[in-house]
mmCIF file of C-alpha atoms in Angstrom:
data_model
loop_
_atom_site.group_PDB
_atom_site.id
_atom_site.type_symbol
_atom_site.label_atom_id
_atom_site.label_comp_id
_atom_site.label_asym_id
_atom_site.label_seq_id
_atom_site.Cartn_x
_atom_site.Cartn_y
_atom_site.Cartn_z
ATOM 1 C CA MET R 194 3.997 26.204 -7.098
ATOM 2 C CA ASN R 195 2.553 22.968 -8.521
ATOM 3 C CA ILE R 196 2.548 20.472 -5.647
ATOM 4 C CA ARG R 197 1.895 16.805 -6.401
ATOM 5 C CA HIS R 198 0.516 14.708 -3.570
ATOM 6 C CA PHE R 199 0.107 10.918 -3.439
ATOM 7 C CA LEU R 200 -3.070 10.218 -1.495
ATOM 8 C CA THR R 201 -4.408 7.428 -3.712
ATOM 9 C CA LEU R 202 -3.075 5.550 -6.740
ATOM 10 C CA ARG R 203 -5.261 7.759 -8.914
ATOM 11 C CA ASP R 204 -2.932 10.670 -8.184
ATOM 12 C CA LEU R 205 -0.732 9.053 -10.855
ATOM 13 C CA SER R 206 -1.668 8.603 -14.499
ATOM 14 C CA PRO R 207 -1.321 5.067 -15.894
ATOM 15 C CA ALA R 208 1.842 6.135 -17.727
ATOM 16 C CA GLU R 209 3.319 7.757 -14.601
ATOM 17 C CA LEU R 210 2.548 4.645 -12.558
ATOM 18 C CA GLU R 211 4.224 2.407 -15.129
ATOM 19 C CA ARG R 212 7.331 4.616 -15.244
ATOM 20 C CA LEU R 213 7.508 4.820 -11.461
ATOM 21 C CA LEU R 214 7.442 1.021 -11.110
ATOM 22 C CA HIS R 215 10.233 0.596 -13.644
ATOM 23 C CA ARG R 216 12.209 3.324 -11.859
ATOM 24 C CA ALA R 217 11.733 1.429 -8.582
ATOM 25 C CA MET R 218 13.276 -1.661 -10.174
ATOM 26 C CA ALA R 219 16.189 0.431 -11.450
ATOM 27 C CA LEU R 220 16.754 1.941 -7.989
ATOM 28 C CA LYS R 221 16.686 -1.561 -6.494
ATOM 29 C CA ALA R 222 19.332 -2.728 -8.973
ATOM 30 C CA MET R 223 21.489 0.313 -8.181
ATOM 31 C CA GLN R 224 21.254 -0.430 -4.463
ATOM 32 C CA ARG R 225 22.187 -4.083 -5.018
ATOM 33 C CA GLU R 226 25.192 -3.012 -7.091
ATOM 34 C CA GLY R 227 26.407 -0.664 -4.371
ATOM 35 C CA VAL R 228 25.819 2.504 -6.388
ATOM 36 C CA VAL R 229 25.774 5.563 -4.120
ATOM 37 C CA TYR R 230 22.939 7.862 -5.207
ATOM 38 C CA THR R 231 22.247 10.799 -2.895
ATOM 39 C CA PRO R 232 20.118 13.331 -4.787
ATOM 40 C CA PHE R 233 18.356 14.610 -1.674
ATOM 41 C CA SER R 234 21.203 15.507 0.650
ATOM 42 C CA GLY R 235 19.961 18.067 3.163
ATOM 43 C CA ARG R 236 16.274 17.279 2.467
ATOM 44 C CA THR R 237 13.932 16.101 5.222
ATOM 45 C CA LEU R 238 10.950 13.755 5.200
ATOM 46 C CA ALA R 239 8.554 14.142 8.141
ATOM 47 C CA MET R 240 6.698 10.924 9.033
ATOM 48 C CA ILE R 241 3.479 11.262 11.066
ATOM 49 C CA PHE R 242 2.337 7.962 12.596
ATOM 50 C CA ASP R 243 -1.145 7.832 14.108
ATOM 51 C CA LYS R 244 -0.952 4.048 13.507
ATOM 52 C CA ALA R 245 2.173 2.044 14.269
ATOM 53 C CA SER R 246 3.968 0.086 11.530
ATOM 54 C CA THR R 247 7.226 -1.806 11.121
ATOM 55 C CA ARG R 248 7.527 -1.807 7.345
ATOM 56 C CA THR R 249 6.272 1.727 6.713
ATOM 57 C CA ARG R 250 8.639 3.359 9.192
ATOM 58 C CA VAL R 251 11.722 1.327 8.303
ATOM 59 C CA SER R 252 11.250 1.549 4.538
ATOM 60 C CA PHE R 253 10.727 5.325 4.464
ATOM 61 C CA GLU R 254 13.493 6.011 6.987
ATOM 62 C CA VAL R 255 16.046 3.787 5.242
ATOM 63 C CA GLY R 256 15.031 5.071 1.824
ATOM 64 C CA MET R 257 15.556 8.695 2.801
ATOM 65 C CA ALA R 258 18.927 7.810 4.372
ATOM 66 C CA GLN R 259 20.013 6.079 1.146
ATOM 67 C CA PHE R 260 19.054 9.239 -0.753
ATOM 68 C CA GLY R 261 21.353 11.253 1.533
ATOM 69 C CA GLY R 262 18.446 12.915 3.326
ATOM 70 C CA HIS R 263 16.884 12.657 6.748
ATOM 71 C CA ALA R 264 13.620 11.175 8.027
ATOM 72 C CA LEU R 265 11.866 12.574 11.100
ATOM 73 C CA PHE R 266 9.612 10.173 13.060
ATOM 74 C CA LEU R 267 6.596 11.815 14.729
ATOM 75 C CA SER R 268 4.145 9.827 16.861
ATOM 76 C CA PRO R 269 1.031 11.442 18.420
ATOM 77 C CA ARG R 270 3.149 11.938 21.571
ATOM 78 C CA ASP R 271 5.669 13.982 19.591
ATOM 79 C CA THR R 272 3.251 16.490 18.047
ATOM 80 C CA GLN R 273 0.407 18.703 19.161
ATOM 81 C CA LEU R 274 -1.965 16.517 17.101
ATOM 82 C CA GLY R 275 -2.145 14.184 20.082
ATOM 83 C CA ARG R 276 -3.336 17.142 22.187
ATOM 84 C CA GLY R 277 -6.030 18.256 19.783
ATOM 85 C CA GLU R 278 -4.281 20.748 17.483
ATOM 86 C CA PRO R 279 -6.218 21.082 14.210
ATOM 87 C CA ILE R 280 -4.599 18.983 11.505
ATOM 88 C CA GLU R 281 -4.579 21.998 9.190
ATOM 89 C CA ASP R 282 -2.393 23.951 11.661
ATOM 90 C CA THR R 283 0.093 21.099 11.889
ATOM 91 C CA ALA R 284 0.235 20.941 8.086
ATOM 92 C CA ARG R 285 0.924 24.682 7.825
ATOM 93 C CA VAL R 286 3.757 24.493 10.380
ATOM 94 C CA LEU R 287 5.445 21.278 9.258
ATOM 95 C CA SER R 288 5.357 22.091 5.555
ATOM 96 C CA ARG R 289 7.328 25.304 6.209
ATOM 97 C CA MET R 290 10.150 23.270 7.779
ATOM 98 C CA VAL R 291 10.441 20.004 5.829
ATOM 99 C CA ASP R 292 10.548 19.024 2.165
ATOM 100 C CA ILE R 293 8.015 16.182 2.058
ATOM 101 C CA VAL R 294 5.569 14.561 4.507
ATOM 102 C CA MET R 295 4.294 10.991 4.952
ATOM 103 C CA VAL R 296 1.125 10.512 7.013
ATOM 104 C CA ARG R 297 -0.142 7.160 8.342
ATOM 105 C CA THR R 298 -3.513 7.652 9.985
ATOM 106 C CA PHE R 299 -7.072 6.410 10.363
ATOM 107 C CA ALA R 300 -9.720 8.520 8.565
ATOM 108 C CA HIS R 301 -8.847 9.288 4.930
ATOM 109 C CA ASP R 302 -10.317 12.763 5.365
ATOM 110 C CA ASN R 303 -7.450 13.571 7.757
ATOM 111 C CA ILE R 304 -4.836 13.264 5.045
ATOM 112 C CA VAL R 305 -6.983 15.128 2.519
ATOM 113 C CA ARG R 306 -7.267 18.036 4.979
ATOM 114 C CA PHE R 307 -3.533 17.902 5.700
ATOM 115 C CA ALA R 308 -2.606 17.957 2.016
ATOM 116 C CA ALA R 309 -4.933 20.882 1.328
ATOM 117 C CA GLU R 310 -2.841 23.086 3.636
ATOM 118 C CA SER R 311 0.608 21.648 2.902
ATOM 119 C CA ARG R 312 3.257 23.553 0.952
ATOM 120 C CA VAL R 313 5.128 20.303 0.217
ATOM 121 C CA PRO R 314 4.139 16.893 -1.209
ATOM 122 C CA VAL R 315 2.138 14.607 1.071
ATOM 123 C CA ILE R 316 2.278 10.798 0.847
ATOM 124 C CA ASN R 317 -0.456 8.500 2.117
ATOM 125 C CA GLY R 318 1.343 5.908 4.257
ATOM 126 C CA LEU R 319 -2.049 4.274 4.981
ATOM 127 C CA THR R 320 -5.572 5.383 5.807
ATOM 128 C CA ASP R 321 -8.706 3.376 6.519
ATOM 129 C CA LEU R 322 -9.722 3.810 2.867
ATOM 130 C CA HIS R 323 -6.493 3.475 0.861
ATOM 131 C CA HIS R 324 -3.005 1.931 1.097
ATOM 132 C CA PRO R 325 -1.372 3.079 -2.159
ATOM 133 C CA CYS R 326 2.273 2.690 -1.067
ATOM 134 C CA GLN R 327 1.714 -1.016 -0.434
ATOM 135 C CA LEU R 328 0.255 -1.342 -3.926
ATOM 136 C CA LEU R 329 3.362 0.213 -5.478
ATOM 137 C CA ALA R 330 5.413 -2.550 -3.837
ATOM 138 C CA ASP R 331 2.908 -5.252 -4.800
ATOM 139 C CA LEU R 332 2.705 -4.231 -8.447
ATOM 140 C CA MET R 333 6.489 -3.972 -8.638
ATOM 141 C CA THR R 334 6.839 -7.445 -7.108
ATOM 142 C CA PHE R 335 4.493 -9.073 -9.607
ATOM 143 C CA MET R 336 6.328 -7.412 -12.501
ATOM 144 C CA GLU R 337 9.632 -8.736 -11.165
ATOM 145 C CA GLN R 338 8.273 -12.245 -10.686
ATOM 146 C CA ARG R 339 5.917 -12.714 -13.621
ATOM 147 C CA GLY R 340 6.156 -9.714 -15.968
ATOM 148 C CA GLU R 341 3.494 -7.213 -17.003
ATOM 149 C CA LEU R 342 0.125 -7.146 -15.260
ATOM 150 C CA ARG R 343 -1.973 -6.039 -18.212
ATOM 151 C CA GLY R 344 -4.450 -8.776 -19.127
ATOM 152 C CA ARG R 345 -3.784 -10.803 -15.987
ATOM 153 C CA VAL R 346 -6.279 -11.968 -13.347
ATOM 154 C CA VAL R 347 -5.805 -11.101 -9.672
ATOM 155 C CA ALA R 348 -7.998 -12.558 -6.906
ATOM 156 C CA TYR R 349 -8.395 -10.650 -3.650
ATOM 157 C CA LEU R 350 -9.924 -12.691 -0.815
ATOM 158 C CA GLY R 351 -11.120 -11.372 2.535
ATOM 159 C CA ASP R 352 -12.354 -7.976 3.673
ATOM 160 C CA GLY R 353 -13.637 -6.211 0.571
ATOM 161 C CA ALA R 354 -14.178 -2.982 2.493
ATOM 162 C CA ASN R 355 -10.605 -2.463 3.651
ATOM 163 C CA ASN R 356 -7.864 -0.208 2.324
ATOM 164 C CA MET R 357 -5.976 -2.966 0.492
ATOM 165 C CA ALA R 358 -9.046 -4.062 -1.447
ATOM 166 C CA HIS R 359 -9.766 -0.466 -2.458
ATOM 167 C CA SER R 360 -6.210 0.213 -3.633
ATOM 168 C CA TRP R 361 -6.167 -3.061 -5.591
ATOM 169 C CA MET R 362 -9.356 -1.885 -7.351
ATOM 170 C CA GLU R 363 -7.696 1.368 -8.368
ATOM 171 C CA ALA R 364 -4.613 -0.536 -9.542
ATOM 172 C CA ALA R 365 -6.704 -2.846 -11.733
ATOM 173 C CA SER R 366 -8.386 0.077 -13.432
ATOM 174 C CA LEU R 367 -5.096 1.925 -13.986
ATOM 175 C CA MET R 368 -3.021 -1.049 -15.164
ATOM 176 C CA GLY R 369 -5.513 -3.028 -17.214
ATOM 177 C CA PHE R 370 -5.898 -6.288 -15.302
ATOM 178 C CA THR R 371 -9.009 -7.991 -13.921
ATOM 179 C CA LEU R 372 -9.503 -8.010 -10.154
ATOM 180 C CA ARG R 373 -11.894 -10.555 -8.670
ATOM 181 C CA VAL R 374 -12.934 -9.536 -5.152
ATOM 182 C CA SER R 375 -14.316 -12.355 -3.016
ATOM 183 C CA THR R 376 -15.796 -11.137 0.251
ATOM 184 C CA PRO R 377 -18.856 -11.755 2.470
ATOM 185 C CA ALA R 378 -21.983 -9.726 1.706
ATOM 186 C CA ALA R 379 -21.525 -7.591 4.826
ATOM 187 C CA TYR R 380 -18.019 -6.484 3.784
ATOM 188 C CA GLN R 381 -18.556 -5.063 0.307
ATOM 189 C CA PRO R 382 -16.189 -2.404 -1.100
ATOM 190 C CA ASP R 383 -16.813 1.328 -0.883
ATOM 191 C CA ALA R 384 -19.466 2.049 -3.510
ATOM 192 C CA ALA R 385 -17.724 5.077 -5.040
ATOM 193 C CA ILE R 386 -14.346 3.340 -5.360
ATOM 194 C CA LEU R 387 -16.007 0.267 -6.837
ATOM 195 C CA ALA R 388 -17.972 2.347 -9.341
ATOM 196 C CA ALA R 389 -14.809 4.173 -10.463
ATOM 197 C CA ALA R 390 -13.083 0.838 -11.106
ATOM 198 C CA ALA R 391 -16.123 -1.002 -12.470
ATOM 199 C CA ASP R 392 -14.390 -1.638 -15.805
ATOM 200 C CA ALA R 393 -11.802 -3.850 -14.082
ATOM 201 C CA VAL R 394 -13.421 -5.317 -10.944
ATOM 202 C CA VAL R 395 -15.634 -8.389 -10.609
ATOM 203 C CA LEU R 396 -17.346 -9.280 -7.334
ATOM 204 C CA GLU R 397 -17.399 -13.068 -6.796
ATOM 205 C CA SER R 398 -18.824 -14.412 -3.543
ATOM 206 C CA ASP R 399 -17.453 -17.935 -4.103
ATOM 207 C CA PRO R 400 -13.698 -17.898 -3.315
ATOM 208 C CA ARG R 401 -13.124 -21.037 -5.412
ATOM 209 C CA LYS R 402 -14.507 -19.304 -8.509
ATOM 210 C CA ALA R 403 -12.546 -16.143 -7.666
ATOM 211 C CA VAL R 404 -9.178 -17.912 -7.682
ATOM 212 C CA ASN R 405 -9.906 -20.175 -10.658
ATOM 213 C CA GLY R 406 -7.015 -19.706 -13.109
ATOM 214 C CA ALA R 407 -5.843 -16.513 -11.377
ATOM 215 C CA ASP R 408 -2.251 -15.313 -11.753
ATOM 216 C CA LEU R 409 -2.025 -13.743 -8.306
ATOM 217 C CA ILE R 410 -3.821 -14.447 -5.019
ATOM 218 C CA VAL R 411 -3.884 -11.653 -2.427
ATOM 219 C CA THR R 412 -5.276 -11.432 1.079
ATOM 220 C CA ASP R 413 -4.966 -9.274 4.196
ATOM 221 C CA VAL R 414 -5.624 -9.652 7.920
ATOM 222 C CA TRP R 415 -9.279 -10.106 8.780
ATOM 223 C CA THR R 416 -9.151 -7.811 11.814
ATOM 224 C CA SER R 417 -7.205 -4.601 11.247
ATOM 225 C CA MET R 418 -5.913 -2.173 13.866
ATOM 226 C CA GLY R 419 -8.877 -0.491 15.552
ATOM 227 C CA GLN R 420 -11.298 -3.385 14.783
ATOM 228 C CA GLU R 421 -10.266 -5.641 17.682
ATOM 229 C CA GLU R 422 -13.754 -5.635 19.242
ATOM 230 C CA GLU R 423 -15.127 -7.222 16.045
ATOM 231 C CA ALA R 424 -12.529 -10.020 15.978
ATOM 232 C CA ALA R 425 -14.817 -12.957 16.855
ATOM 233 C CA GLU R 426 -17.472 -11.872 14.354
ATOM 234 C CA ARG R 427 -14.875 -11.384 11.634
ATOM 235 C CA LEU R 428 -13.206 -14.742 12.220
ATOM 236 C CA MET R 429 -16.535 -16.455 11.614
ATOM 237 C CA ALA R 430 -17.504 -14.369 8.563
ATOM 238 C CA PHE R 431 -14.169 -14.703 6.749
ATOM 239 C CA ALA R 432 -13.403 -18.367 7.505
ATOM 240 C CA PRO R 433 -14.497 -19.580 4.013
ATOM 241 C CA TYR R 434 -12.074 -17.076 2.429
ATOM 242 C CA GLN R 435 -8.885 -18.459 3.994
ATOM 243 C CA VAL R 436 -6.112 -18.885 1.411
ATOM 244 C CA ASN R 437 -4.974 -22.492 1.761
ATOM 245 C CA ALA R 438 -3.361 -25.146 -0.431
ATOM 246 C CA GLU R 439 -6.719 -26.316 -1.766
ATOM 247 C CA LEU R 440 -7.603 -22.821 -3.001
ATOM 248 C CA MET R 441 -4.115 -22.175 -4.400
ATOM 249 C CA ALA R 442 -4.453 -25.388 -6.422
ATOM 250 C CA GLN R 443 -7.412 -23.791 -8.273
ATOM 251 C CA ALA R 444 -5.236 -20.893 -9.465
ATOM 252 C CA SER R 445 -2.832 -20.882 -12.404
ATOM 253 C CA PRO R 446 0.137 -23.225 -11.839
ATOM 254 C CA GLU R 447 2.361 -20.129 -12.121
ATOM 255 C CA ALA R 448 0.301 -18.113 -9.607
ATOM 256 C CA VAL R 449 2.021 -16.264 -6.775
ATOM 257 C CA PHE R 450 0.701 -15.366 -3.327
ATOM 258 C CA MET R 451 0.950 -11.928 -1.674
ATOM 259 C CA HIS R 452 0.158 -10.548 1.779
ATOM 260 C CA CYS R 453 1.017 -7.031 2.961
ATOM 261 C CA LEU R 454 1.891 -8.306 6.493
ATOM 262 C CA PRO R 455 1.679 -8.748 9.408
ATOM 263 C CA ALA R 456 0.043 -12.116 8.718
ATOM 264 C CA HIS R 457 -1.979 -14.363 11.004
ATOM 265 C CA ARG R 458 -1.100 -17.936 10.025
ATOM 266 C CA GLY R 459 -4.108 -20.196 10.450
ATOM 267 C CA GLU R 460 -6.570 -17.320 9.902
ATOM 268 C CA GLU R 461 -6.490 -15.533 6.522
ATOM 269 C CA VAL R 462 -3.676 -17.784 5.209
ATOM 270 C CA THR R 463 -2.207 -21.142 6.150
ATOM 271 C CA ALA R 464 1.477 -21.543 6.983
ATOM 272 C CA GLU R 465 2.007 -23.906 4.039
ATOM 273 C CA VAL R 466 0.935 -21.154 1.633
ATOM 274 C CA ILE R 467 2.684 -18.102 3.089
ATOM 275 C CA ASP R 468 5.852 -20.096 3.753
ATOM 276 C CA GLY R 469 5.531 -22.138 0.557
ATOM 277 C CA PRO R 470 7.163 -21.858 -2.887
ATOM 278 C CA GLN R 471 4.429 -19.686 -4.428
ATOM 279 C CA SER R 472 4.699 -17.024 -1.730
ATOM 280 C CA VAL R 473 6.518 -13.782 -2.645
ATOM 281 C CA VAL R 474 5.718 -11.905 0.559
ATOM 282 C CA TRP R 475 9.325 -11.249 1.566
ATOM 283 C CA ALA R 476 10.217 -9.716 -1.805
ATOM 284 C CA GLU R 477 6.946 -7.773 -1.504
ATOM 285 C CA ALA R 478 7.996 -6.420 1.911
ATOM 286 C CA GLU R 479 11.469 -5.462 0.657
ATOM 287 C CA ASN R 480 9.991 -3.658 -2.316
ATOM 288 C CA ARG R 481 8.261 -1.148 -0.033
ATOM 289 C CA LEU R 482 11.741 0.391 0.237
ATOM 290 C CA HIS R 483 12.482 0.597 -3.478
ATOM 291 C CA ALA R 484 8.971 1.568 -4.623
ATOM 292 C CA GLN R 485 8.727 4.370 -2.065
ATOM 293 C CA LYS R 486 12.179 5.659 -3.011
ATOM 294 C CA ALA R 487 10.911 5.969 -6.583
ATOM 295 C CA LEU R 488 7.816 7.760 -5.285
ATOM 296 C CA VAL R 489 9.789 10.232 -3.139
ATOM 297 C CA GLU R 490 12.100 10.947 -6.063
ATOM 298 C CA PHE R 491 9.132 11.485 -8.389
ATOM 299 C CA LEU R 492 7.356 13.888 -6.019
ATOM 300 C CA LEU R 493 10.434 15.924 -5.058
ATOM 301 C CA LYS R 494 11.485 16.307 -8.686
ATOM 302 C CA GLN R 495 8.006 17.572 -9.568
ATOM 303 C CA GLN R 496 8.528 20.678 -7.421
#
């Protein structure tokens, strides 16, 4: 059996990624028009959450319900993983009972090990290294708002070593746009991911130069879950990279702003930007639902 997993964006070819994003827009239109589409009646998605999330849980659970299937929420308290069972054993058991699995965890190696033993497709709902589902929604949102990404300039400001920065790098390489990453010297991207996307990524320490003429400005929280002890140090290091009205004014007049949420107003972004007319964060959040539905459909139909 040929099982397709989605652990990073690079698990899709550029053509597959393009088709999946257009399919997500078609599924969104169908939903808005009230079309009932239930191709996965009787199918089950297991969702393993080592890290809590509002958008990831709701979007996958609602998406599977709209497809006529069922989503099963599993926190560490609901599985033997929380009591030390090897992740490979959990993968062997779960994948004999369900049709597809989403894992949201810390170390990326955990999901790689899980997928290696799984009989069904595995989706990366977030790891410390990658957040590919969020990128599906982000890319879809830009295409809805401004058209194709090829040839565009995207500026990512903030923590260059986090999962969002890494997935944006992979997206740039796959979709043919330039990504300018502006981050302090101590928070540089993973060297291997950067090298693989070197054709599309530019490191720019000055945030004003990074956003100059850009079509899209992106940021993320400065202190992610599990980094709380570093909060004071991070606040100081990232302060020059805050997305505010002055920085947005350096971008293209048609530029949009994105944030994967939850946001900290007054830290990585000011209220006037995230709540302003250039912000598309609410469409971006909604599109987690539609983009992931397209992903689930793609993976289940590959089997």
